[in-house]
Every structure is written in structure tokens, then in C-alpha cells.
Amino acid sequence: MFGVIDPGSASGIATNQVLHSEWAMPSSLKPGKETLRTQVGIIGGGPSGLLLSQILHRVGIETVVLERRSRAYVLGRIRAGVLEQGMVDLLQEAGVSGGMDRNGDPHEGIRIAYDGRRHRIDLKGLTGKTVMLYGQTELTRDLYEARDAMGGVILHEVENVAIHGISDDTPALTWCAGGESYRLECEFIIGCDGFHGVSRRSIPPEGLREYERVYPFGWLGVLSRTRPVNDELIYANHPRGFALCSMRSPALSRYYVQCSLDDRVKDWPDERFWGELKARLPEEVAARLETGPSIEKSIAPLRSFVVEPLRHGRLFLAGDAAHIVPPTGAKGLNLAASDIRYLSSALIAYYRHGSDAGLERYSEQALARVWKAERFSWWMTGLLHRFPETGEFGDRMQRAELDYLFSSTAAMTSLAENYVGLPY
Ligand code: FAD
Ligand code: DHB
């Protein structure tokens, strides 16, 4: 249980007004002159941290976001593209849906290519729901713009962030920037700093349990200024390996191929990438694939990972800091959103009504959804990739699973209801 803090008197200085969004500490607040305080200290300026800070700020709860990288670096990362309806709703409620409402592309189905044929999963027909194609990069830019418009505090290029006092109710963050050291006293600390962040590592090992599976392959992703090969996403199972055709706009395509963990981006000049992608797609699709120079190319390893619980004292974990899914089911970003939905509601109930029931429940509530998405992402990864170690028996099991899927409305409905997102 936490001691209840009066929302009205909760924090000393109004940090939202005194700190600039890109790194620039006003001289009146140089270290040693004044103690910095806020209500919720957030580590990580990715989608989880920005969305949480946006939702809390809109109801008057102060936040400070600490981000290790520059804004340009964060916005240069190309990642997810498929948003569930639950996330779309949350973005609308948080007042950050303008870009998505204008430029997002609702999709009613996906295709699974196998044995030279394409099978359609009718998401809308089977579940009544759709998904929204809208890039994480664009969404992150929208979030930064919304935070700036409200005077939100996001400090970039902070180094050596350290967490203090989470077990004894004196939470604080320290960091270095521009050659100076800083300390920020908080009421809660939220770790939104991704898989490699400092938050999870700050919890004593006896305070958490980790579950992990590392897959024996990665995804090579390419962004190109070419027209998408199809109006719906194509997930392809092919003897040469998995491939995915996705998109960002009518003129911007996103493609992925399964690759070896030993591969480096320099091993994949554009010609090799396009040749390999074509080889893994049904002929009629390959024939109309528009190719062109890549404008981004990166390799991501595939991993399933969950830490339990998502809380240690006054530190809470959310998004990739707490769990990773292989990207096959397009669930990583969406899980970050459901964590933030639960956690923001719990923090708002705490500050508005002095109730810590939601904070007490957060870990269990979020993990129940996380594990279901972990299961789906693991299953879809198994369905569509070449696994070096499973041999011919594994191949036949995969064939049987795909044959069953395409012949059973029940099986297709199960895929569809997970793909569009389980309820929050
Ligand atoms: P992140 O986006 O990782 O943000 C964490 C932030 O914390 C980063 O900006 C980081 O710089 C910052 N940070 C880290 N350490 C510190 C520190 N010590 N101090 C301060 N700041 C710190 N999902 C899909 O659904 N589909 C995909 O195709 C897909 N592709 C992906 C490709 C890659 C390479 C990766 C890594 C992830 C991918 N994901 C994908 C997953 C999806 O992008 C993530 O689930 C999503 O970014 C989670 O958001 P987040 O804010 O929790 O974490
Ligand atoms: C995209 C990424 C995914 O992991 C996925 O399953 C579908 C689409 C994308 O980047 O567009």
C-alpha cells in the first residue's frame, strides 16, 4: 500500500513550465540551486512513455520524460505499423489521433500465402473489427508534437539515468546531461525504456522472474518509396523462409524477409533483397512487385520475453521494458498501448480519488493480456517461419496446421480475433 498523496499539494515546483522539451536546462535550475520534483518520472521517450505522459498531463498530473537519444534518432527508427482498434481508441481519447485519422488506412483482411496460393483472413467478416495501418514513426512524431503543444517536458540525450528509493517510498531519478548531474524527486517512476533500458535492471533479481525464448533467425526489414504490391498485408510461408508485404502509404512500402542471425545489413544489397522477396511470394504477386532503392534497411532478432511482476515498490514497468513479442502478430506496440491504458487509469484513480487499488492490480491485469499476446505471437511465428531444428516432422506439422486453418472457420476466427486484438 502507498501512503496517499494529496493531488493538490503533490509536487513542489511546476516542472512542466520550467524545463524545455529539447535539452536546455534554465540557469535558475542548475544543479544545486533547487530540487527538481514531479509527480510521475518516466524513463523512455518511445511510444509508451510519450503516450503515458500525454494522458496524465491532460488530467493535470505532472510528468517528466527522460530519453537517452536525440529526438531525430528516435524518429529515425522504423518499427511497427499495425494498430488494433483498442489502441486507435486510446489515441483518440488522448487527443493524438489527428495524423492517424487523416492518413491511417483501415484494413479489413490479411492474406496468408502458402504453396503458391493466397488465402484471405476476413478480419471484418469474422470479428466485425478492422486494424489500422499507421506507422510507429508517424505516431511517435504525433506524440512529440502533442507533448510540445501542451508544454510537456521531454529531456533528450540524458546519460546514466539511475533509479533510487523505489523500495522505501522516496523515489528519485538521477542523470547526467551537458556535463552536469541532476536529481528529480518523484512520486512514481515508470520504466518505459524498452528491452535494453535501465528500469528492469534496477529491480533486485530476487524481486522478479524472467521468461524468455530466443528464435534462431531475424527479420530483415526494408522501407522503399514504391507502391505496395497488394492492398492488404501478405504474410508468406515459403520453403526459403518467411516474408511479409506491408505498407505505410500508397507510395511507401514496408517489406520483411526472415534472415539468418549471422546476417548483417551490408550482406543484403537491394538487388539481393528484392530477389529473395520475389522468390518467397506467389508468382502472380512477385510479377507485380515494384522495386526501387531502399530508404531504410535494418535487421531485428526475434524474441519472446516476459518479466513478472511489472512493479517493484514505486517503480512500474510498461511496454518493451516488460515484455517482447516476435513481430509476426504485430502485437509489440499494441501491448505497450494496453499497458499504458491500465497504468494511466490506475494513476488517475490514485491522484483523483486516493485509491491505489488500480496500482495494486496493474501487474496482474496487464500480464493477463500480455501472456495471451505472447501466445498468439509465438503461434503465428511457428506457423509461418522456417525453423532449422524442427526437421521434416516439424514441416509436416506446419503444413497440417495451415491446411486446418484454411479449412476451418473456427480456426480462422481464432486467428482473426487475436490479430484485431483481444479486449482490454
Ligand atoms: P521503445 O520504443 O523501445 O522505447 C523505449 C525508449 O527508451 C527508447 O526511445 C530508448 O531510446 C529509451 N531508453 C532506453 N534506455 C534508456 C535509458 N537508460 N534512459 C533513458 N531512455 C532510455 N512491433 C510490431 O508490432 N511490429 C514490428 O514490425 C516491430 N518491429 C520492431 C523492430 C525493432 C528493431 C524493435 C526493437 C521493435 C519492433 N517492434 C515491432 C516492437 C515495437 O516497436 C515496440 O513494441 C514498441 O516500440 C514499444 O514501445 P516502447 O515505448 O515500450 O519501447
Ligand atoms: C508490420 C510489422 C509487423 O510485425 C507485422 O506483423 C505487420 C506489419 C509493419 O511494419 O508494417
Short mmCIF file of C-alpha atoms and ligand atoms in Angstrom, two decimals, residues 79-82 219 233 235 244 246-248 254 256 327-330 419, ligand 2:
data_model
loop_
_atom_site.label_atom_id
_atom_site.label_comp_id
_atom_site.label_asym_id
_atom_site.label_seq_id
_atom_site.Cartn_x
_atom_site.Cartn_y
_atom_site.Cartn_z
CA ARG A 79 9.23 -0.25 -36.45
CA ALA A 80 5.62 -1.36 -36.16
CA GLY A 81 2.75 -0.49 -38.48
CA VAL A 82 -0.46 -2.26 -37.41
CA TRP A 219 13.79 -10.20 -39.77
CA LEU A 233 -0.83 -7.32 -45.95
CA TYR A 235 2.26 -12.98 -44.71
CA LEU A 244 5.84 -10.06 -45.19
CA SER A 246 3.24 -4.32 -45.62
CA MET A 247 2.91 -0.62 -46.35
CA ARG A 248 2.92 2.87 -44.91
CA ARG A 254 7.48 -1.94 -45.94
CA TYR A 256 10.41 -8.08 -44.41
CA PRO A 327 6.79 -9.20 -34.56
CA THR A 328 4.81 -11.77 -36.58
CA GLY A 329 1.47 -11.00 -34.92
CA ALA A 330 2.06 -7.19 -34.92
CA TYR A 419 -4.96 -10.29 -34.78
C1 DHB B 2 4.33 -4.61 -39.91
C2 DHB B 2 5.11 -5.21 -38.96
C3 DHB B 2 4.68 -6.41 -38.43
O1 DHB B 2 5.41 -7.02 -37.50
C4 DHB B 2 3.51 -7.00 -38.82
O2 DHB B 2 3.14 -8.18 -38.29
C5 DHB B 2 2.73 -6.38 -39.76
C6 DHB B 2 3.15 -5.16 -40.31
C7 DHB B 2 4.79 -3.31 -40.48
O3 DHB B 2 5.89 -2.87 -40.13
O4 DHB B 2 4.08 -2.75 -41.31
#
